[in-house]
Amino acid sequence: VVVVAVVVMAAVVVAAVVVVTVVVAATVVVEATVVVVTVVVVAAVVVVAAVVVAAAVVVAAVVVVAVVVVVAGVLVVAAVVVEAVVVVAAVVVVAVVVVAAAVVVAAVVV
């Protein structure tokens, strides 16, 4: 009876050790899986953040280019307006000079 009890106890101890070992191994596997998943999620978040930042930079560059194009267009229009004003002023000056010369010639003739 004592021998049977010792054998049963030994079997129970061995079974308990096996169960504990399996549970610990499973826990280690689960923890390793959690760590790997966490690393993958963090990497994905970093990649998404990088894509968002890159997209923001591209959008900012497009906005800057658009502003530069608009400013350049305004400057071109302003230059055209100034040139037109200068041309009109020159025509007016020439007309005034022609009229003045005609008046002087008429006065001399009379």
Backbone as a ProteinNet text record, in pm:
[ID]
protein_1_A
[PRIMARY]
VVVVAVVVMAAVVVAAVVVVTVVVAATVVVEATVVVVTVVVVAAVVVVAAVVVAAAVVVAAVVVVAVVVVVAGVLVVAAVVVEAVVVVAAVVVVAVVVVAAAVVVAAVVV
[TERTIARY]
84	0	87.2	195.6	285.9	351.2	390.4	455.2	358	234.7	133.9	112.1	105.6	85.8	201.9	324.6	442.7	440.4	403.2	396.2	289.5	173.1	65.3	110.4	173.3	220.6	323	414.7	516	450.2	349.3	278.3	206.9	145.1	76.8	176.7	293.5	396.5	444.7	470.9	516.5	409.6	284	175.4	164.5	178.5	171.3	285	405.1	520.6	496.3	442.6	413.7	310.6	204.3	98.7	154.7	231.7	290	383.5	464	556.2	480.2	373.2	292.2	229.3	175.4	113	215.3	334.4	439.3	481.4	497.7	536.2	428.4	303.3	193.9	193.1	218.7	223.8	336.6	452.4	565	530	464.2	423.7	324.9	228	129.8	198.4	290.6	361.1	444.6	512.2	591.5	502	385.8	290.9	243.1	214.2	171	280.3	404.5	515.8	528.3	520.4	531.7	417	295.2	180.3	196.7	244.6	265.3	367.7	477.3	579.4	522.5	443.9	383.4	287.6	206.4	110.9	184.5	288.5	366.1	430.2	486.3	546.9	442.9	324.5	217.7	178.2	168.4	133.4	241.3	367.6	478	471.1	443.8	433.9	317.5	202.6	86.1	117.9	182.9	219	313.2	409.2	502.1	428.5	332.6	253.9	172.5	112.7	32.9	121	239.6	331.5	373.7	406.3	446.2	332.7	210.6	96.1	78.1	96.3	84.1	190.6	312	420	386.4	333	295.1	184.8	85.1	-23.7	31.1	119.7	179	257.2	331.6	406.5	313	203.3	105.3	45.3	14.9	-41.3	59.7	186.2	289.8	302.3	305	315.5	194.6	75.5	-44.7	-37.3	7.6	20.2	120.8	233.8	335.6	279.2	205	145.2	46.3	-36.1	-134	-62.5	39.9	114.1	181	241.7	304.8	202	83.6	-22.2	-63.3	-78.3	-114.8	-6.4	119.7	229.1	230.2	203.4	198.5	85.6	-31.1	-144.6	-111.4	-49.2	-11.5	87.4	183.2	280.7	212.2	116.1	42	-35.6	-98.3	-173.9	-80.9	34.8	130.7	177.7	207.6	250.8	141.2	17.2	-93	-105.1	-90.2	-98.3	14.5	134.9	249.3	224.4	170.4	141.2	36.9	-69.5	-172.9	-114.2	-31.5	30.4	120.3	194.3	282	199.5	88.8	1.4	-53.9	-95.2	-148.6	-41.3	80.3	189.7	217.7	225.8	250.6	138	14.2	-99.2	-90.8	-56.9	-44.1	66.5	179.3	291.3	250	178.9	134.1	38.1	-55.3	-149.6	-76.5	17.3	93.4	173.3	233.1	309.9	219	99.3	4.3	-37.8	-58.4	-97	16.2	139.3	254.8	267.2	253.4	262.3	149.7	31.4	-82	-57.9	-2.9	24.1	128.4	228.3	334.6	278.9	196.8	140.6	50.1	-29	-122.4	-42.5
-119.6	0	124.2	120.1	235.2	257.6	147.3	160.2	220.5	174.3	228	376.8	414.6	554.5	639.3	586.5	661.2	675.7	570.4	575.9	674.8	670.9	764.9	907.7	931.6	1066.2	1113.9	1021.6	1057.5	1092.8	1015.4	1042.6	1177.3	1205.4	1334	1448.1	1432.9	1537.8	1558.7	1447.7	1458.7	1525.9	1485	1546.1	1695	1730.2	1872.4	1950.7	1892.5	1959.9	1978.2	1873.5	1883.7	1991.9	1992.5	2092.6	2233.7	2251.7	2383.9	2424.7	2328.8	2358.6	2399.2	2326.8	2360.5	2497.7	2525.4	2655.8	2767.6	2746.4	2849.5	2868.6	2757.1	2768.2	2841	2808.9	2877.2	3025.9	3058.4	3199.3	3272.6	3205.7	3267.4	3289.9	3191.9	3207	3322.2	3329.6	3438.2	3573.2	3581.6	3707.7	3745.5	3647.5	3674.7	3722.3	3658	3699.4	3841.9	3875.2	4011.1	4111	4076.6	4167.3	4187.4	4077.7	4087.9	4171	4145.1	4221.7	4369.2	4396.5	4535.7	4604.1	4533.8	4591.6	4617.5	4523.7	4541.3	4659.7	4670.9	4782	4914.8	4920.5	5044.6	5079.4	4979.8	5004.6	5055.8	4995.9	5040.6	5185.1	5218.1	5355.5	5452.7	5412.5	5498.6	5518.8	5411.1	5421.8	5512.9	5492.9	5577.9	5723.3	5746.4	5883.4	5943.5	5863.7	5913.1	5946.9	5862.8	5889.6	6016.3	6033.1	6153.8	6278.1	6269.9	6384.9	6414.9	6307.8	6327.8	6391.1	6344.4	6402.3	6548.7	6579.6	6718.6	6805.6	6751.6	6827.2	6851.2	6748.1	6763.2	6867.8	6860.6	6959	7099.5	7112.8	7244.2	7294.6	7204.8	7245.2	7289.8	7216.8	7255.5	7391.7	7414	7543.5	7655.5	7630.6	7732.8	7762.8	7657.4	7678.4	7755.5	7720.9	7792	7939.4	7967.8	8107.5	8181.5	8115.8	8179.9	8208.7	8112.4	8132.7	8248.8	8254.8	8364.4	8497.8	8503.6	8629	8670.2	8572.3	8603.7	8655.6	8592.3	8640.4	8782.1	8812.2	8948.4	9047.1	9007.7	9096.8	9119.9	9013.8	9028.9	9122.6	9103	9191	9334.9	9353	9488.7	9550.5	9468.3	9520.2	9560.5	9480.1	9513.6	9642.9	9657.9	9780.7	9900.9	9886.9	9998	10032	9929.6	9955.6	10027.1	9984.2	10049.5	10195.6	10221.3	10360	10442.5	10383.6	10455.3	10485.2	10386.4	10407.8	10518.1	10514.4	10617.6	10754.2	10758.9	10886.9	10938.1	10847.2	10888.7	10942.2	10874.9	10922.5	11059.9	11079	11208.7	11315.9	11284.6	11382.6	11418.1	11315.5	11342.2	11427.9	11396.1	11473.9	11618.4	11638.3	11774.3	11849.4	11781.3	11846	11881.5	11787.6	11814.8	11933	11936	12047.6	12178.3	12172.9	12293.2	12341.2	12246.7	12286.2	12346.1	12286.4	12340.4	12479	12505	12636.5	12737.2	12692.8	12781.8	12813	12710.4	12732	12824.8	12804.9	12887.8	13030.6	13048.8	13184.3	13252.1	13174	13232.1	13267.4	13182	13204.2	13325.6	13340	13451.7	13574.8
0	0	0	78	85.4	-50.7	-115.3	-246.4	-347.9	-346	-438	-410.4	-283.5	-246	-295.4	-280.5	-325.5	-477.6	-547.9	-694.4	-738.1	-672.6	-706.7	-679.7	-566.1	-532	-634.3	-673.2	-771.9	-904.7	-942.3	-1066.9	-1060.1	-944.9	-927.6	-935.9	-873.7	-876.6	-1019.6	-1090	-1229.1	-1314.3	-1295.4	-1371.8	-1341.1	-1213	-1175	-1239.3	-1238.4	-1300	-1450	-1514.6	-1657.9	-1684.7	-1604.1	-1623.5	-1602.8	-1495.5	-1468.2	-1581.7	-1630.5	-1740.8	-1866.2	-1897.1	-2015.6	-1999.7	-1879.8	-1855.5	-1868.1	-1809.9	-1818.5	-1964.4	-2036.5	-2177.9	-2257.9	-2230.7	-2300.3	-2267.8	-2141	-2099.4	-2172.4	-2183.1	-2253.3	-2400.4	-2460.6	-2600.6	-2615.1	-2524.8	-2529.7	-2512.2	-2414.3	-2392.5	-2514.5	-2573.1	-2693	-2806.5	-2819.2	-2923.1	-2899.2	-2774.8	-2740.8	-2774.6	-2743	-2773.1	-2923.8	-2999.5	-3145.1	-3202.1	-3155.2	-3203	-3167.9	-3047.4	-3006.7	-3096.6	-3125	-3212.7	-3351.3	-3403.3	-3535.9	-3535.8	-3430.9	-3423.2	-3414.5	-3331.2	-3319	-3453.3	-3520.6	-3652.2	-3751	-3748	-3838.4	-3808.6	-3680.1	-3642.3	-3688.9	-3673.3	-3718.3	-3869.8	-3942.6	-4089.3	-4127.3	-4062.3	-4092.1	-4059.6	-3946	-3909.4	-4013.4	-4059.5	-4161.4	-4290.2	-4327.7	-4448.7	-4432	-4312.7	-4287.6	-4294	-4232	-4234.7	-4378.3	-4454	-4593.9	-4673.4	-4650	-4720.3	-4683.1	-4554.5	-4510.1	-4575.9	-4588.2	-4652.8	-4799	-4865	-5006.2	-5020.1	-4932.2	-4937.4	-4913.4	-4815.9	-4788	-4909.4	-4973.9	-5092.2	-5203.6	-5222.6	-5325.2	-5293	-5165.4	-5125.6	-5151.6	-5116.1	-5138.2	-5287.4	-5369.6	-5514.5	-5565.3	-5516.8	-5560.1	-5521.8	-5400.4	-5355.6	-5443.3	-5472.4	-5556.1	-5695.3	-5750.2	-5882.7	-5879.7	-5775.9	-5765.6	-5752.4	-5666.3	-5647.3	-5778.3	-5847.5	-5975.4	-6074.9	-6077.2	-6166.3	-6134	-6005.6	-5964.6	-6007.1	-5989.1	-6028.6	-6179.1	-6255.5	-6401.5	-6441.5	-6381.1	-6411.8	-6373.5	-6256.2	-6213	-6311.5	-6358.1	-6454.7	-6584.1	-6629.4	-6752	-6732.9	-6616.8	-6589	-6588.3	-6521.6	-6517.3	-6658.1	-6737.7	-6875.1	-6954.4	-6934.5	-7005.2	-6963.9	-6834.5	-6784.9	-6845	-6850.7	-6908.1	-7056	-7127.7	-7270.4	-7287.3	-7209.8	-7217.9	-7183.7	-7078.5	-7040.9	-7153.1	-7215.2	-7325.1	-7441.3	-7472.5	-7580.6	-7546.8	-7423.2	-7381.2	-7392.3	-7347.1	-7353.7	-7499.3	-7584.9	-7727.3	-7786.2	-7750.6	-7800.5	-7753.9	-7627.2	-7573.1	-7647.6	-7669.7	-7739.5	-7883	-7948.3	-8085.6	-8087.3	-7993.6	-7987.2	-7958.8	-7863.1	-7830	-7950.5	-8021.5	-8140.4	-8245.3	-8259.4	-8356.5	-8317.8	-8189.8	-8140.3	-8169	-8141.9	-8164.4	-8314.1	-8396.9	-8542.1	-8588.8	-8538.1	-8576.5	-8533.6	-8414	-8364.2	-8450.3	-8490.8	-8573.2	-8710.3	-8765.4	-8896.1	-8893.5	-8789.9	-8781.4	-8748.9
[MASK]
++++++++++++++++++++++++++++++++++++++++++++++++++++++++++++++++++++++++++++++++++++++++++++++++++++++++++++++

